[in-house]
C-alpha positions as a LaTeX table, in Angstrom:
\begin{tabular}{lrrr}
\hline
Residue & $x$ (\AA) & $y$ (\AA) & $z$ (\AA) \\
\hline
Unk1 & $-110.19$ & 216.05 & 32.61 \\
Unk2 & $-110.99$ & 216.27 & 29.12 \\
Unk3 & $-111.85$ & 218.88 & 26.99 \\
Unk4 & $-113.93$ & 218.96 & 23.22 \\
Unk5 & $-113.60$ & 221.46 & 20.98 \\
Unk6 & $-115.71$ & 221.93 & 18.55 \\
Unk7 & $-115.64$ & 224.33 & 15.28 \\
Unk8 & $-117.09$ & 224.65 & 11.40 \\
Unk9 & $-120.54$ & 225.71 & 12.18 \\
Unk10 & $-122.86$ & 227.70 & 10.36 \\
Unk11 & $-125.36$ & 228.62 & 8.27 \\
Unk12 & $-125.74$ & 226.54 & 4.48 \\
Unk13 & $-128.56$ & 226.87 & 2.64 \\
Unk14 & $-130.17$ & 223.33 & 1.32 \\
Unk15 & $-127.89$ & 221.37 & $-0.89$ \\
Unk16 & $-124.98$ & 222.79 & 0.37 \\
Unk17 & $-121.93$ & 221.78 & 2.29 \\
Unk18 & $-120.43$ & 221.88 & 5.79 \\
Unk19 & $-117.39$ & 220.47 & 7.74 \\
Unk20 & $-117.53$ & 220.15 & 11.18 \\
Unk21 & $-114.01$ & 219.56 & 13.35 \\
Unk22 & $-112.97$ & 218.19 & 16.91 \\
Unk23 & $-110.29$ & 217.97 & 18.96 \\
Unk24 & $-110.18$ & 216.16 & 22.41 \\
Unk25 & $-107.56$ & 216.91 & 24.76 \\
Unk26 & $-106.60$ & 215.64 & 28.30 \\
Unk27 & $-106.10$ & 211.98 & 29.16 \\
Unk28 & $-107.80$ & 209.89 & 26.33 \\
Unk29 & $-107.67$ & 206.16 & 26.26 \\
Unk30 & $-106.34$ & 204.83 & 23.38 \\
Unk31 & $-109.10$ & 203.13 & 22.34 \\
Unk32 & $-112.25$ & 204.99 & 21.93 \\
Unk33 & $-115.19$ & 205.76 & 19.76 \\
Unk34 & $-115.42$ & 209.52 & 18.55 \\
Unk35 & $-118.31$ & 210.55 & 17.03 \\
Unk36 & $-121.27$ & 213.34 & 16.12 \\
Unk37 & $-124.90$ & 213.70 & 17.65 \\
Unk38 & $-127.54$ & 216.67 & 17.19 \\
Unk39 & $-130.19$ & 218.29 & 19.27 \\
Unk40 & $-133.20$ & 220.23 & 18.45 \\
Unk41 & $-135.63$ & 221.80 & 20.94 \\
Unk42 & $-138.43$ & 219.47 & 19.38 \\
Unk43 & $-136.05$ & 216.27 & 19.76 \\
Unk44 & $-133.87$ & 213.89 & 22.14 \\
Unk45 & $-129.91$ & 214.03 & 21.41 \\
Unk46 & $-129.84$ & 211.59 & 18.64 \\
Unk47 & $-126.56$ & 209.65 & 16.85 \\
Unk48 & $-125.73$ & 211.02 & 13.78 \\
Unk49 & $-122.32$ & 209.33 & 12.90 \\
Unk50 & $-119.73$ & 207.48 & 15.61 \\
Unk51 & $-116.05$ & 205.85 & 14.57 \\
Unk52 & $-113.75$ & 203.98 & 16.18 \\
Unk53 & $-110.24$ & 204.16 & 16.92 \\
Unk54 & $-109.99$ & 201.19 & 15.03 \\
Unk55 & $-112.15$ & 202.95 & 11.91 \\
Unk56 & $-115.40$ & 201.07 & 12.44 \\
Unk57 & $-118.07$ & 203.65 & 11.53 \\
Unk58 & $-121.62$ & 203.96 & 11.83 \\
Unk59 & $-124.48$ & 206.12 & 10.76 \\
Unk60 & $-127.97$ & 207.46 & 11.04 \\
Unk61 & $-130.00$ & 206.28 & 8.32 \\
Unk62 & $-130.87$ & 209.76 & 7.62 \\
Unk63 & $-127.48$ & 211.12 & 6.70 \\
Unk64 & $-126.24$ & 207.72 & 4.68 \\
Unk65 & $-124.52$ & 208.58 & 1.62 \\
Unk66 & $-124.60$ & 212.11 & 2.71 \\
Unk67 & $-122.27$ & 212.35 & 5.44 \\
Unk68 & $-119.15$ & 210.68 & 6.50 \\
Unk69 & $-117.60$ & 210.84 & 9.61 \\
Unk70 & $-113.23$ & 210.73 & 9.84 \\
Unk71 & $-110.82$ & 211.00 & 12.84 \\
Unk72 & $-106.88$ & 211.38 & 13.38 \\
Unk73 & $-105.97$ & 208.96 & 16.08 \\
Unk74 & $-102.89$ & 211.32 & 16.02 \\
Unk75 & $-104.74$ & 214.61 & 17.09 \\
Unk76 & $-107.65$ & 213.20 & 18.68 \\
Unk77 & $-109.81$ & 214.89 & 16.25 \\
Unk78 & $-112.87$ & 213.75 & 14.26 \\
Unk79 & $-114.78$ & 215.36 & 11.63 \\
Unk80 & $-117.79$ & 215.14 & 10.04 \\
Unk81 & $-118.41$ & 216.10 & 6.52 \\
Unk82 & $-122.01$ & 216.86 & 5.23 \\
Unk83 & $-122.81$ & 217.16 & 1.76 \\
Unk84 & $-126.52$ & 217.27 & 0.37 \\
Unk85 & $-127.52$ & 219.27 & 3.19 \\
Unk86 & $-131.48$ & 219.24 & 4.32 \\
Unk87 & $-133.43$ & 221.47 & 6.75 \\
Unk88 & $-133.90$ & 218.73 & 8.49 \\
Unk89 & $-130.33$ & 218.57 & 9.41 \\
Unk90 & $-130.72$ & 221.81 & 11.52 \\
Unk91 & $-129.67$ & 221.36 & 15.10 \\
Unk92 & $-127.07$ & 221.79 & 17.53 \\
Unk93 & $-124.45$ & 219.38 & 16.82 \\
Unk94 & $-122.27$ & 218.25 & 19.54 \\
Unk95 & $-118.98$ & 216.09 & 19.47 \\
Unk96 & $-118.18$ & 213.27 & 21.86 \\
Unk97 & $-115.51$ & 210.93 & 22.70 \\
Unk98 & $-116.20$ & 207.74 & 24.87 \\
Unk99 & $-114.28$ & 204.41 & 26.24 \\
Unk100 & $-114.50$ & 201.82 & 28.80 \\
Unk101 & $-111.36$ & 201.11 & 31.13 \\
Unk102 & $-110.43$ & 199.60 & 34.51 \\
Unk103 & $-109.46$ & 195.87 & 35.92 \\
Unk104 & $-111.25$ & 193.46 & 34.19 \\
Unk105 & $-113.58$ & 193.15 & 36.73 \\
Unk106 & $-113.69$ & 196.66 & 37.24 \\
Unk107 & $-114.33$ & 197.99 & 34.24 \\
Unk108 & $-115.51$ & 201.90 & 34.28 \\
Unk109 & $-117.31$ & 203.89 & 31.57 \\
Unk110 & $-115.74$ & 207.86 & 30.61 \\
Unk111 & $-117.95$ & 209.63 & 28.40 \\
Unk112 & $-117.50$ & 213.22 & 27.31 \\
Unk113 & $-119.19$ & 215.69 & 25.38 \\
Unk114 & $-118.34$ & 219.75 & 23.99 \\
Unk115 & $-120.51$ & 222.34 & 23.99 \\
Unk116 & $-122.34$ & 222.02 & 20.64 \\
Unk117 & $-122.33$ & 224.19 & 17.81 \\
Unk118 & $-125.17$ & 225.43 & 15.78 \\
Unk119 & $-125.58$ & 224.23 & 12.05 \\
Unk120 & $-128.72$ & 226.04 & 10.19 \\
Unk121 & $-129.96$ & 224.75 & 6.60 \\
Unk122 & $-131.84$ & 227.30 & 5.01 \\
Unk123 & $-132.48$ & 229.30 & 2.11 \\
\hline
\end{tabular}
């Protein structure tokens, strides 16, 4: 029904710079939150950054002032750009989109996810 792709992963070593990108095809509702999460083998999924159709952002307090999370409402894309990179930002990064939607006493929660890509701080 809908589909995340995900690209920009890679290796950086510490200090250094990545940009990750995704699209979201298929039937979206308008109004949605887009947004970033990571995944180690030692840790739960956790939220790095999330925005809103409407532009409201918000962030882990680890990556504040380091990374900032954009979309286009236009493509159904969001991106996350990491500057100031740490080894403690190695993990498996995956995008997701999410809304509620339905009757108003119906309402019905889609949430989707891609298939992660691997981003590796080291030197």
């Amino acid at each position: 029904q809908v589909q995340l792709v995900e690209s920009g992963g890679g290796v950086v070593q510490p200090g250094g710079s990545l940009r990750l990108s995704c699209e979201a095809s298929g039937r979206i509702f308008r109004f949605n939150t887009m947004g970033w999460y990571r995944q180690t083998p030692e840790k739960q999924r956790e939220l790095v950054a999330t925005i809103t159709s409407g532009g409201s952002t918000n962030y882990a307090n680890s990556v504040l002032g380091r990374f900032s999370v954009s979309r286009d409402n236009a493509k159904n894309a969001v991106y996350l750009q990491m500057d100031m990179m740490k080894p403690e930002d190695t993990a498996v990064y995956y995008c997701n989109i999410n809304w509620e939607a339905g009757p108003v006493e119906g309402v019905r929660k889609y949430d989707y996810w891609g298939q992660g890509t691997q981003v590796t701080v080291s030197s």
